[in-house]
C-alpha positions in Angstrom: 2.3 48.9 -12.3 0.8 47.2 -9.2 -1.3 44.1 -9.4 -4.6 43.5 -8.1 -4.6 42.0 -4.7 -5.2 38.6 -4.8 -8.5 37.1 -3.5 -8.6 34.5 -1.0 -10.5 31.2 -2.2 -13.7 30.8 -0.6 -13.2 28.4 2.2 -15.9 26.3 4.0 -16.0 25.0 7.7 -15.2 21.5 7.6 -18.6 20.6 9.1 -20.5 22.4 6.3 -18.1 20.6 3.6 -18.9 17.3 5.2 -22.9 18.0 5.3 -22.7 18.8 1.6 -21.8 15.3 0.6 -24.0 12.3 1.6 -21.2 9.7 2.4 -19.2 12.8 4.2 -22.5 13.8 6.2 -22.9 10.3 7.1 -19.3 10.0 8.5 -19.5 13.3 10.3 -22.7 11.9 12.0 -20.9 8.6 13.1 -18.1 10.9 14.5 -20.5 13.0 16.4 -22.3 10.0 17.7 -19.1 8.4 18.4 -18.1 11.5 20.4 -21.8 11.7 22.4 -21.2 7.9 23.3 -18.1 8.5 24.9 -19.2 11.7 26.9 -21.8 9.1 28.4 -19.1 6.2 29.0 -16.7 8.5 30.7 -18.8 9.1 33.7 -18.6 5.2 34.5 -14.7 4.8 33.9 -12.3 4.8 36.9 -11.1 8.5 37.2 -7.4 7.4 36.1 -8.6 6.1 32.8 -10.5 8.4 31.6 -7.9 10.3 30.2 -6.7 7.3 28.2 -9.6 6.2 26.4 -10.8 7.8 23.4 -13.9 7.1 20.8 -13.1 5.6 17.6 -14.7 4.1 14.6 -18.4 3.9 15.0 -20.2 1.6 12.4 -22.4 -1.0 11.2 -20.2 -3.6 13.1 -19.6 -1.9 16.2 -17.6 0.8 18.2 -14.1 1.2 18.5 -12.8 2.6 22.1 -9.1 3.4 21.8 -6.6 2.9 24.4 -2.7 3.6 24.7 -1.3 0.2 25.8 -2.5 -3.3 26.8 -2.9 -2.3 30.4 -5.5 0.1 30.0 -7.2 -2.1 27.5 -7.4 -5.0 30.1 -8.8 -2.7 32.5 -11.4 -1.6 30.1 -12.5 -5.0 29.0 -13.5 -5.2 32.5 -15.9 -2.2 32.3 -17.5 -3.4 29.3 -20.7 -4.7 30.8 -21.1 -1.6 32.9 -20.5 0.5 29.8 -22.8 -1.4 27.7 -25.7 -1.2 30.4 -25.0 2.9 30.9 -25.4 3.1 26.9 -28.6 1.2 27.0 -30.1 3.2 29.9 -29.1 6.5 28.1 -31.2 5.1 24.9 -28.7 4.4 22.4 -28.7 1.4 20.2 -26.8 -1.7 21.2 -23.8 -2.0 19.3 -20.4 -4.1 19.8 -17.7 -2.9 21.7 -14.4 -3.2 20.5 -11.2 -2.2 22.7 -8.3 -1.4 20.5 -4.8 -0.6 21.3 -3.9 2.4 19.1 -0.2 3.0 18.2 1.4 6.1 19.7 1.6 9.1 17.4 4.9 9.9 16.2 
């Protein structure tokens, strides 16, 4: 006798699952806003830096910009006034900008 084929469990896309829960939905909104802010900011970064800056946590206290090392962090900190100006001109609410050096992934 053969057993009936196993049914695949119902899976939902991550965005759908996150949207179904209020707290997770807010997390998804913040993630999308961080990504949108980063797209806006990339245009004013020096070309050599663009690939090294990532958007991080966006919360009530500010927005983290993640960089791989202290040299990029120092240069990015010099760009913060321009970044803040561009975000305001594009209609984003003012938030504190924080530069964080992120340890390399292993």
